Coordinates of C-alpha atoms in Angstrom, one line a residue:
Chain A
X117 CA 0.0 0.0 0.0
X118 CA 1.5 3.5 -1.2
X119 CA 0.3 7.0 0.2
X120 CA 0.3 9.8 -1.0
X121 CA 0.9 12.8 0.6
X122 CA 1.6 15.8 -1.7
X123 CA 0.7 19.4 -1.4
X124 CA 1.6 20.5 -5.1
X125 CA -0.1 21.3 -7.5
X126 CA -0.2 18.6 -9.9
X127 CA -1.2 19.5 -13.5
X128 CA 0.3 18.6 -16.7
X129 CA 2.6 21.9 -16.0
X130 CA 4.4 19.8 -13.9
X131 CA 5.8 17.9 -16.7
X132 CA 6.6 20.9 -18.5
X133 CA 8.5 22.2 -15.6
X134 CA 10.6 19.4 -14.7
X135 CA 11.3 19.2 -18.6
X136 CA 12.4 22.7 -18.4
X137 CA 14.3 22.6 -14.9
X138 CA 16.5 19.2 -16.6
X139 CA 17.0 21.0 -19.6
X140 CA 18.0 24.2 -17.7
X141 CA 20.4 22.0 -15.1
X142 CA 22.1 20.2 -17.5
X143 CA 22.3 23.6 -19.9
X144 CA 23.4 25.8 -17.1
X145 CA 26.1 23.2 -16.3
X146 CA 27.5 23.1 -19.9
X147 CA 27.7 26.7 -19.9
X148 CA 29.4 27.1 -16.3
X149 CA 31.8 24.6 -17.7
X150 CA 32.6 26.3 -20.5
X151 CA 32.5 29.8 -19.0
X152 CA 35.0 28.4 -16.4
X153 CA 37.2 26.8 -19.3
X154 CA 37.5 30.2 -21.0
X155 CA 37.8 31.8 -17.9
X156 CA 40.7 29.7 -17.3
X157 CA 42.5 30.1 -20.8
X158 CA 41.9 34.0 -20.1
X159 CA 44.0 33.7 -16.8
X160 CA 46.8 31.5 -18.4
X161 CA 47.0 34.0 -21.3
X162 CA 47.2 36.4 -19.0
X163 CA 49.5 34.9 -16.7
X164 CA 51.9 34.2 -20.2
X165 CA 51.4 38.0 -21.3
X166 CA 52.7 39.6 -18.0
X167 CA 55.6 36.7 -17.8
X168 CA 56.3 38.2 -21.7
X169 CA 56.8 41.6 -20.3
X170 CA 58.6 40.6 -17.0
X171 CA 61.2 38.4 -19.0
X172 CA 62.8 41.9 -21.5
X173 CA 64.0 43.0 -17.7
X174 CA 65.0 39.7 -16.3
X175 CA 66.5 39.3 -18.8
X176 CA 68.6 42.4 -18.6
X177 CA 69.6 41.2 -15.3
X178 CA 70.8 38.0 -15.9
X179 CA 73.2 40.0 -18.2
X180 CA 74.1 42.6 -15.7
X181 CA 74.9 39.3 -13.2
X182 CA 76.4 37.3 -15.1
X183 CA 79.6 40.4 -16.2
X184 CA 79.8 40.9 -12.4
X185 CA 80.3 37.0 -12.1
X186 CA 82.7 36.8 -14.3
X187 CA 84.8 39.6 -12.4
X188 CA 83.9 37.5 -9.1
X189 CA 85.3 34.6 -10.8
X190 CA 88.4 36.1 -12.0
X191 CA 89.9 37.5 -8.5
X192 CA 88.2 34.5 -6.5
X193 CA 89.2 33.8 -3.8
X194 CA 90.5 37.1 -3.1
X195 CA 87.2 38.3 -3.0
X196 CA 84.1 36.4 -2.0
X197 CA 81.7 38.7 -1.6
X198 CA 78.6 37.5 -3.9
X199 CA 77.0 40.7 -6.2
X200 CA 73.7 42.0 -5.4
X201 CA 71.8 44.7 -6.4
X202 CA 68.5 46.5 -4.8
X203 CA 66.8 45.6 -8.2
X204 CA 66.5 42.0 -8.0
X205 CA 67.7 38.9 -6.3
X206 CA 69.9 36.4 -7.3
X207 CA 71.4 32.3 -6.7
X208 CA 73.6 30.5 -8.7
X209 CA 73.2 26.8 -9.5
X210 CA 75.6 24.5 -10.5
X211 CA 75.4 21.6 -13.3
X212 CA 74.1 19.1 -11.0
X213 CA 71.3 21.7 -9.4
X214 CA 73.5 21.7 -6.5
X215 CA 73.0 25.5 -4.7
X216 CA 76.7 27.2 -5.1
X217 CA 74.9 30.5 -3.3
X218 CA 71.4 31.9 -2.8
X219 CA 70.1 35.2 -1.8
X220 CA 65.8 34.0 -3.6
X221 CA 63.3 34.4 -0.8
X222 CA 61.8 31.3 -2.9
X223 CA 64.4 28.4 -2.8
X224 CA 61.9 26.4 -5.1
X225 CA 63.6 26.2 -8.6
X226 CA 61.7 24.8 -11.7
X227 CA 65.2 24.4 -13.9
X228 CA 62.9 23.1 -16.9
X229 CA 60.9 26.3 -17.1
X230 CA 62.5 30.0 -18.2
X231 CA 60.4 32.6 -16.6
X232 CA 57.5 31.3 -14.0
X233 CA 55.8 32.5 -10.8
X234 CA 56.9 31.3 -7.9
X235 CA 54.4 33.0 -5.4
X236 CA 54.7 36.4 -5.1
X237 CA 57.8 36.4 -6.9
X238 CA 59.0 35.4 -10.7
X239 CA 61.9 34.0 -11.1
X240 CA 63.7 33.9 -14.5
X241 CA 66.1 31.0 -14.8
X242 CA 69.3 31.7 -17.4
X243 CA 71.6 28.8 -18.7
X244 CA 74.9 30.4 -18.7
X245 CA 77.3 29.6 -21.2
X246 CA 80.5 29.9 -18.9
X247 CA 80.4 28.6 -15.7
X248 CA 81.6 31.5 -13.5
X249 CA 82.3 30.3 -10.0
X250 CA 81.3 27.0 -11.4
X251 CA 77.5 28.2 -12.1
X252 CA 75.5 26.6 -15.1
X253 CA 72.3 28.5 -14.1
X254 CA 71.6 31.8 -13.0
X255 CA 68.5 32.8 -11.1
X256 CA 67.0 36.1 -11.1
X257 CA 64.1 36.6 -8.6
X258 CA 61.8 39.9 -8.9
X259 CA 59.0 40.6 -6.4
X260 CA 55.4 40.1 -8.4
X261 CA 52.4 42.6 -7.3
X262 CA 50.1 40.9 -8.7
X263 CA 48.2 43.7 -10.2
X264 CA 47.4 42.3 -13.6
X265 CA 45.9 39.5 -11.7
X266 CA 43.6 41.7 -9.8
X267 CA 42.9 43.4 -13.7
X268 CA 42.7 39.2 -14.9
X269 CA 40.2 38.3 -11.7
X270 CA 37.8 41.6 -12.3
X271 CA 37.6 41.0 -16.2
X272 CA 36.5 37.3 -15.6
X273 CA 34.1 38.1 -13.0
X274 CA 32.6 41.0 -15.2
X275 CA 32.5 39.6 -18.5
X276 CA 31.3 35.8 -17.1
X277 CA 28.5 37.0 -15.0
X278 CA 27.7 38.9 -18.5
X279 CA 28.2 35.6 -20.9
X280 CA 26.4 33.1 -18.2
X281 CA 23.2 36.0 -18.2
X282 CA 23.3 36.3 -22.1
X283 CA 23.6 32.2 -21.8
X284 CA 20.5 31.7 -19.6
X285 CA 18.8 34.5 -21.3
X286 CA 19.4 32.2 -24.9
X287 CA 18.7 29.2 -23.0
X288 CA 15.5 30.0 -21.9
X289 CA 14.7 31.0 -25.2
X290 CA 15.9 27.3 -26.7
X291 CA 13.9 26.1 -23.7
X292 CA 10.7 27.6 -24.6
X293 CA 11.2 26.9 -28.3
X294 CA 11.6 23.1 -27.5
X295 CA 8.5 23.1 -25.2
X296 CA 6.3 25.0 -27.7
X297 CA 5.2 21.6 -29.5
X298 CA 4.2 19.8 -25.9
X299 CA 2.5 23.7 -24.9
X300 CA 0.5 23.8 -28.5
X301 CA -0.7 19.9 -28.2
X302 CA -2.3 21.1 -24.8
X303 CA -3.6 24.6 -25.8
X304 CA -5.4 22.3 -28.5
X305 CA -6.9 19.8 -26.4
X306 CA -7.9 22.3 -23.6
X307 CA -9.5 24.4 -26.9
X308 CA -11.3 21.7 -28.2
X309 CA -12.8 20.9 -24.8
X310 CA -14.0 24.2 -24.6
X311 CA -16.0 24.3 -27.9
X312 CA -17.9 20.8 -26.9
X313 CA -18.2 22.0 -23.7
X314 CA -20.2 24.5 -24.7
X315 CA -22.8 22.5 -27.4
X316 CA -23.0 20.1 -24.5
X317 CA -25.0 22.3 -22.4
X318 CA -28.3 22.7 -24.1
X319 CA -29.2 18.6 -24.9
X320 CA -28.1 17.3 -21.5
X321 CA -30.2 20.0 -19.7
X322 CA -33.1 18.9 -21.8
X323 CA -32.8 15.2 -21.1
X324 CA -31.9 15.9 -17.2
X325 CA -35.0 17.9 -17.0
X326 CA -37.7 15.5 -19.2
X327 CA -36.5 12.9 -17.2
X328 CA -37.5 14.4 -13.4
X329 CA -40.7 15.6 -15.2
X330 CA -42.0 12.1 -16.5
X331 CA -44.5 10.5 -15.0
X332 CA -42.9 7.1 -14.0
X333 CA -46.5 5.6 -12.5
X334 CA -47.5 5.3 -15.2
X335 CA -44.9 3.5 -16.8
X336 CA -43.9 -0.4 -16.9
X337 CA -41.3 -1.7 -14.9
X338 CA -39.5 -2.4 -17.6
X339 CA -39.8 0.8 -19.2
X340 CA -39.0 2.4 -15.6
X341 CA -35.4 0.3 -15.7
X342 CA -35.0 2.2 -18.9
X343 CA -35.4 5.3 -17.8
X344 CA -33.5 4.8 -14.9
X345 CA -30.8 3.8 -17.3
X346 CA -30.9 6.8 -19.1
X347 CA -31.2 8.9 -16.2
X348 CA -27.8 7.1 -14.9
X349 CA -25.8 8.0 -18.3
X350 CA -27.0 11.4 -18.2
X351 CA -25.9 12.2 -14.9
X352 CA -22.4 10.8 -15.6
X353 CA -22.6 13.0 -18.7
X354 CA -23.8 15.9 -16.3
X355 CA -20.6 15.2 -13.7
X356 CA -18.2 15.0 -16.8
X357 CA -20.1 18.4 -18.1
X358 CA -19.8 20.3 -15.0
X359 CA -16.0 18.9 -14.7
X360 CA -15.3 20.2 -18.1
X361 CA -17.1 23.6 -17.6
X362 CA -15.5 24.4 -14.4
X363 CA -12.3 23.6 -16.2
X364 CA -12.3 26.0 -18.9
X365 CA -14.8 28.6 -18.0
X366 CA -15.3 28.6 -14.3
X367 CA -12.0 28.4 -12.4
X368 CA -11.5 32.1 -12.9
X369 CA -14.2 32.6 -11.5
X370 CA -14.7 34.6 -7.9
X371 CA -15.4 32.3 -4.7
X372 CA -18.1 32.5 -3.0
X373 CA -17.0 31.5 0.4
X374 CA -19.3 30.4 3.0
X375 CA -19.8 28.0 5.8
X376 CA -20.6 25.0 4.2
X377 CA -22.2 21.8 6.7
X378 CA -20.9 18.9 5.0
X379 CA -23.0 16.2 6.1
X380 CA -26.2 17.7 4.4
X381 CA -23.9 18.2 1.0
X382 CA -22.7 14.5 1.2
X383 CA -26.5 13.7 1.7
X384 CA -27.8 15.7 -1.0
X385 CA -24.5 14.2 -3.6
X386 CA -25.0 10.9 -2.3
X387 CA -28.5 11.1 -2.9
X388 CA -28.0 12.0 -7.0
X389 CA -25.3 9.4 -6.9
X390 CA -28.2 6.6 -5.4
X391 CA -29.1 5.5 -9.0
X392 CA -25.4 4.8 -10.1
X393 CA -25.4 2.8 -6.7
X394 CA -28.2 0.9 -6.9
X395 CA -27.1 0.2 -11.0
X396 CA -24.1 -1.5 -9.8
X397 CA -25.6 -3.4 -6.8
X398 CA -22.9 -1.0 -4.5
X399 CA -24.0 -1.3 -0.9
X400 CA -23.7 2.5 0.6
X401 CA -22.0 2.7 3.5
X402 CA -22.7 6.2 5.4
X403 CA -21.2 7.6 8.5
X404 CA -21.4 10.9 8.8
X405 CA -20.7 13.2 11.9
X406 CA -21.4 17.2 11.7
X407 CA -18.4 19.2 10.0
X408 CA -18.6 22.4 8.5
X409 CA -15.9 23.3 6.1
X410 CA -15.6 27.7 4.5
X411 CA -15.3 27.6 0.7
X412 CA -17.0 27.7 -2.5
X413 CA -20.3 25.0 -2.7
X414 CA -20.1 24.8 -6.2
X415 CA -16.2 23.7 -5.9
X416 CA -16.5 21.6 -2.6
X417 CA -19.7 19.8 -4.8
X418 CA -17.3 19.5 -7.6
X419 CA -14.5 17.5 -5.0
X420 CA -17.4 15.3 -3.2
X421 CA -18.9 14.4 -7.0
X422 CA -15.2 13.5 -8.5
X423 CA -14.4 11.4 -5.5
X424 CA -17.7 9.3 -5.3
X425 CA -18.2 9.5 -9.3
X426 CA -14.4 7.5 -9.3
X427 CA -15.5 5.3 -5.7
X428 CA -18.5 4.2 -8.2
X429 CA -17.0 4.3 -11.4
X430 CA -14.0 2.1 -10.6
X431 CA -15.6 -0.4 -8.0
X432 CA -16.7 -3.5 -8.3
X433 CA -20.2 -4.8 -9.0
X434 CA -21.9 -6.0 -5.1
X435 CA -18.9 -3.7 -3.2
X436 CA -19.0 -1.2 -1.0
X437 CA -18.8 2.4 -0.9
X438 CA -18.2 4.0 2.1
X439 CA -18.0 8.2 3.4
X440 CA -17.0 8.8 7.2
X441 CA -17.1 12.6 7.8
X442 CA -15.8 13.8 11.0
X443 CA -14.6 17.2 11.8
X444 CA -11.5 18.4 9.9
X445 CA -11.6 15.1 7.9
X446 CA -13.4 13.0 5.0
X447 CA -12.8 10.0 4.3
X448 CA -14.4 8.0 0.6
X449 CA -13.5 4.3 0.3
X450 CA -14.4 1.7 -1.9
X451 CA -13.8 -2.2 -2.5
X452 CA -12.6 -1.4 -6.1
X453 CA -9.4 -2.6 -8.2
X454 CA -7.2 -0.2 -6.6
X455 CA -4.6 1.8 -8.1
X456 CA -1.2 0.5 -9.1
X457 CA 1.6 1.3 -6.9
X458 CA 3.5 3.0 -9.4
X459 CA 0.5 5.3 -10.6
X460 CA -0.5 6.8 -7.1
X461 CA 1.8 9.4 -7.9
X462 CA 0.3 11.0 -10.7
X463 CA -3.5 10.7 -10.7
X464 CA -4.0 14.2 -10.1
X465 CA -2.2 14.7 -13.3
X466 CA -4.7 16.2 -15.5
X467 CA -5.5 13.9 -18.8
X468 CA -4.1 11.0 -17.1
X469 CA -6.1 7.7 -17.1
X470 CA -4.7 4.9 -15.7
X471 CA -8.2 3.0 -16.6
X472 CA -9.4 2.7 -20.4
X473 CA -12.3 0.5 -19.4
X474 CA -14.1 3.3 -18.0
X475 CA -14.7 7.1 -20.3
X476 CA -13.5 10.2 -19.1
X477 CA -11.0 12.9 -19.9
X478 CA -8.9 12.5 -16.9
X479 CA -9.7 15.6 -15.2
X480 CA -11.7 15.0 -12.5
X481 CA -8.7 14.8 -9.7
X482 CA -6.5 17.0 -11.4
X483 CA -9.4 19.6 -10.5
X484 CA -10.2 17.8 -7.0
X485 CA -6.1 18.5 -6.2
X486 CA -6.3 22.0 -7.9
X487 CA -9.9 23.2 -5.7
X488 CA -8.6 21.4 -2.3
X489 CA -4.7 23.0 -3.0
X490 CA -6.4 26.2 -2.9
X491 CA -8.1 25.5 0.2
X492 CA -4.9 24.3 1.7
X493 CA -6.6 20.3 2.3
X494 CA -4.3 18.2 2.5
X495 CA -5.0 14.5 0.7
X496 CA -4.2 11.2 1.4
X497 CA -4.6 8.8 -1.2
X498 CA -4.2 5.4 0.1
X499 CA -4.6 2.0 -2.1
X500 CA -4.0 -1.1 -3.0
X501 CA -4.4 -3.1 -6.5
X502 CA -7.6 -5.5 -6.6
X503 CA -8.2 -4.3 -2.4
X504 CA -9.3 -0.9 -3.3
X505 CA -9.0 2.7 -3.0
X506 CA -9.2 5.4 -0.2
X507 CA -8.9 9.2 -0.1
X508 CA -9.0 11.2 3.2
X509 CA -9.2 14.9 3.0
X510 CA -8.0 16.8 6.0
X511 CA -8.2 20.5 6.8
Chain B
X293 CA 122.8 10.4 18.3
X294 CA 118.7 11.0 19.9
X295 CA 118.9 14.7 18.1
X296 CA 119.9 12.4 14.3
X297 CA 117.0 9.9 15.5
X298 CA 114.5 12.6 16.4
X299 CA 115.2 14.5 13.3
X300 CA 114.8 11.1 10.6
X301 CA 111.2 10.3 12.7
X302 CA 109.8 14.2 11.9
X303 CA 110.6 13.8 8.5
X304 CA 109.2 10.2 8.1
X305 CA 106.2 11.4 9.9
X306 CA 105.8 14.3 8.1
X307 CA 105.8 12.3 4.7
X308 CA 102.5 10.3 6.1
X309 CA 100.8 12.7 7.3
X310 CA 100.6 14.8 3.7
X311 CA 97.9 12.9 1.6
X312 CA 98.1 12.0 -1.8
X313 CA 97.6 15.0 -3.5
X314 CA 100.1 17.2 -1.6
X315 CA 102.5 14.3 -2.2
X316 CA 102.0 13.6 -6.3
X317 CA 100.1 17.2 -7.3
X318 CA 101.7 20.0 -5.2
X319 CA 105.2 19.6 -6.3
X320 CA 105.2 19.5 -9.5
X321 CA 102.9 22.6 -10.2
X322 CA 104.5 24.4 -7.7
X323 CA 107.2 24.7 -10.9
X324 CA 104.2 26.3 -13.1
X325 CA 103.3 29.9 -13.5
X326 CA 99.5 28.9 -13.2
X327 CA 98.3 28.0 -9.6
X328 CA 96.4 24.2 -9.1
X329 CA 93.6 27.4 -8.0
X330 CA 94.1 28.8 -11.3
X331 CA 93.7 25.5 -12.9
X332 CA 90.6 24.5 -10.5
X333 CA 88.9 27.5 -11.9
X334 CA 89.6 26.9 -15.8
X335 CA 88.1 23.4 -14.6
X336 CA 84.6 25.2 -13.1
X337 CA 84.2 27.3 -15.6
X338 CA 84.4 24.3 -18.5
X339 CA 82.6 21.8 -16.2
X340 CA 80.6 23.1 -13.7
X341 CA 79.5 20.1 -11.2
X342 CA 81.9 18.5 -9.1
X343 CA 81.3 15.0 -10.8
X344 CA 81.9 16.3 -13.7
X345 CA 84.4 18.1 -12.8
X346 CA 86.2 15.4 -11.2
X347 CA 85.5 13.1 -14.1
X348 CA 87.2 15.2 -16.7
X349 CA 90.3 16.0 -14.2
X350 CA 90.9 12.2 -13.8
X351 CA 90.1 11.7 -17.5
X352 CA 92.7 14.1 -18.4
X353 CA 95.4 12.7 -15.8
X354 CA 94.9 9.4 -17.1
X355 CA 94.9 10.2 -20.7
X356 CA 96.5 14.2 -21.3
X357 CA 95.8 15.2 -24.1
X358 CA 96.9 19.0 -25.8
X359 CA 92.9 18.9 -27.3
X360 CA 90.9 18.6 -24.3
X361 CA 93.5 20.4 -21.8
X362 CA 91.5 23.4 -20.4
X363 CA 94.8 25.4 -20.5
X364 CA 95.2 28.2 -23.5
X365 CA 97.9 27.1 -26.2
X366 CA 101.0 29.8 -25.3
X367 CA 101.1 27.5 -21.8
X368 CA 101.0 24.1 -23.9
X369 CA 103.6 25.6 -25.6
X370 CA 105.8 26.9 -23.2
X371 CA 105.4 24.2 -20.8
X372 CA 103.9 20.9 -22.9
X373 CA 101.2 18.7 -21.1
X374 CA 101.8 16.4 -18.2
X375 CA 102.7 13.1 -18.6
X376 CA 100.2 10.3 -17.7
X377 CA 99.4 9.4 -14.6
X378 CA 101.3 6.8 -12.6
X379 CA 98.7 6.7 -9.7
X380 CA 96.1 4.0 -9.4
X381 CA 92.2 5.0 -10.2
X382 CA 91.6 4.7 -6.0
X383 CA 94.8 7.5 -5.5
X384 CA 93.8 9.6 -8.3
X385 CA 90.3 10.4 -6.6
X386 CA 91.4 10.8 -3.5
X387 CA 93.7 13.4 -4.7
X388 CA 90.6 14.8 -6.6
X389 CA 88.9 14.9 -3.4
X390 CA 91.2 16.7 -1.8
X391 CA 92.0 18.9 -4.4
X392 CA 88.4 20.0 -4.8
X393 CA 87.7 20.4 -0.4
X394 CA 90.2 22.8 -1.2
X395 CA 89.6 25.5 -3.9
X396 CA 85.7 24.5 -4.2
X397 CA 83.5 27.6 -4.1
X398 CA 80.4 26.2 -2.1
X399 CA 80.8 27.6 1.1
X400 CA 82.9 30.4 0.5
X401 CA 81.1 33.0 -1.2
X402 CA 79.5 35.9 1.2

């Protein structure tokens, strides 16, 4: 047994929005990723252009260096005293990377690489061509500001947060384009509804009406189980009719709040249900304390209808129907096939049927679920396959 | 007779305690205008490392030749290249060894 407890709305729009919201996850990621690879090409460039610049000047050094090396060489070991200069710091390296002096405030040398940041320094390393004081590389370390990464940070910040809007922006746009199809198919349907909706109106109202004013005592019995059929196919034609004209042409329509007593409106619905009952041998089971609900009576009737119209519809022939009504909760059972665990979720989809044996557009619970949402009831849907179905309302 | 005893012991003594390369190296160059220091340097500044350093002075002492002497050709000429080395491969590096403790750079720079 599966319940369902689930306060949103349910409508085919929530197909369309889980559509969107995967398409716009797995869009926005794309983009992100792509924003952050450019992003990250940007810095590198950046980083290679600033290195470009840096290296002219290092390179100067190294040059400067290396002539007062050679003097250092020539009158060692007369005179030790390593050069330096304000401008730049310096360490020599011998062929085997062995340190021969150092005066970097970063010891870490990349010998493979010529000019490279090391922290907040760059270092340039030179291969010389004579070894002064045994030295095969000569390192020149500069301080780094880090000001054109400041420049580098601001641009990507400025110009992604512009590319990932513009992105969005286009991907909603794709979005919409691909859902356009799905949105027409339902505009259509909900279109077409409309129209018969309203040529349904005159004919049923005629039948309804001829059939309270005949006079049955005068009729057979066998003519009266006639009628009786007729009057039970046109009051499912008259619950489907109401369904469909509160779908397209009444939901917009103002409430009418007031302090409904439910027992006397289960009464009264049960009552125009009693012919459907008695058709399919259903044995009524009624327990009914006082409750009083504040809404709309023509939106609360709609809920009652939908729920008992289903408890008849999909029950089985000699089984039981049952409404308890207590304050702050309603309860419709029935002894019918049940629901499949897997479909409890979305029967208050709209135009989804889960049962071909019986007619219907599938919209009765997606407007039971829309009227009690508004209302804030919650529902409980509770069932089991060949056992049956049950659906408490509570408020 | 004790003074003629002391003095032989001093100078016996004082033959052992020089190592190998003040024994076979120093005396010879001592003859040269260009210092072993002198020498050591022409050695950095062709070879760097001290491996590799070391390698091409025992390369040379084993096999002198005027093409791969780090010396410029108006000292060949004046004074010709050493002759080859009568010292065994084990002597010859620890005269290296000691040759390099002394005039290497590491250490000494300020």
């Amino acid at each position: 047994m599966l319940v369902l407890k689930n306060k949103d709305t349910s409508s085919l729009l929530r197909s369309e929005k889980k559509s969107l919201s995967r398409f716009l996850t797995l869009y926005a990621t794309m983009v992100v990723l792509l924003i952050t690879l450019l992003s990250l090409f940007y810095y590198q460039g950046k980083e290679k252009l600033m290195l470009f610049d840096q290296r002219a000047m290092l390179t100067k050094y190294a040059y400067i260096q290396t002539k007062r090396l050679k003097v250092l060489h020539h009158y060692f070991d007369e005179r030790t005293e390593y050069p330096r200069d304000p401008r730049f710091k310096s360490a020599i390296y011998d062929l085997e990377y062995k340190k021969i002096f150092s005066l970097l405030s970063k010891e870490k040398i990349h010998f493979d690489e010529e000019v490279y940041i090391a922290g907040d320094t760059i270092h340039l390393v030179k291969a010389l061509d004579e070894f002064y004081l045994g030295a095969k590389y000569l390192v020149i370390e500069i301080p780094n500001d880090g000001a054109w990464r400041g420049e580098g940070w601001k641009n990507i910040i400025g110009y992604g947060f512009l590319a990932l809007l513009f992105f969005m922006i286009f991907g909603l746009y794709l979005a919409k384009m691909f859902l356009k199809p799905m949105r027409d198919s339902i505009v259509l349907l909900d279109r077409f509804i409309k129209d018969t909706t309203h040529e349904l109106n005159t004919p049923l109202s005629a039948i309804l009406a001829n059939i309270e004013m005949m006079d049955t005592e005068m009729m057979g019995e066998k003519n009266k189980s006639k009628l009786a059929r007729i009057a039970i196919a046109a009051k499912t034609v008259s619950v489907l009719y109401k369904d469909l004209t509160f779908l397209t042409l009444e939901q917009d329509r103002k409430n009418h709040d007031e302090n409904i007593a439910l027992k006397e409106l289960i009464l009264d619905r049960a009552e125009y249900f009693s012919v459907l009952v008695q058709s399919k041998q259903l044995d009524f089971s009624l327990d009914l304390g006082n409750a009083n609900m504040m809404a709309d009576r023509r939106k609360l009737t709609r809920v009652i209808d939908n729920l008992i119209s289903n408890a008849i519809k999909y029950n089985k022939r000699g089984g039981t129907l049952g409404i308890t009504l207590r304050q702050g909760m309603l309860l419709i059972w029935d002894t019918g096939i049940g629901i499949k665990k897997e479909n409890i979720p979305f029967i208050f989809d709209r135009y989804i049927r889960f049962n071909e044996s019986e007619g219907g557009f599938g919209v009765g619970l997606s407007i039971v679920k829309q009227i009690l949402d508004e209302y804030h009831v919650l529902v409980e849907v509770k069932s089991s396959e060949e056992e049956g179905t049950s659906m408490v309302l509570r408020w | 007779m004790v003074k003629h005893g002391i003095i032989a012991v001093l100078i016996v003594s004082s033959l052992f305690s020089e190592n190998i390369y003040e024994r076979s190296c120093v005396g010879c160059h001592k003859e040269l205008p260009t210092s072993l220091q002198e020498m050591f340097k022409r050695y950095l500044l062709v070879y760097s490392g001290e491996q590799n350093v070391k390698s091409a002075l025992k390369h040379y002492l084993k096999h002198p030749l005027k093409e791969i002497s780090v010396m410029d050709d108006l000292f060949i000429e004046n004074y010709g290249i050493k002759d080859k080395t009568t010292l065994s491969d084990s002597d010859i590096d620890e005269a290296l060894d000691s040759y390099w403790e002394k005039y290497k750079v590491f250490g000494k720079l300020k």
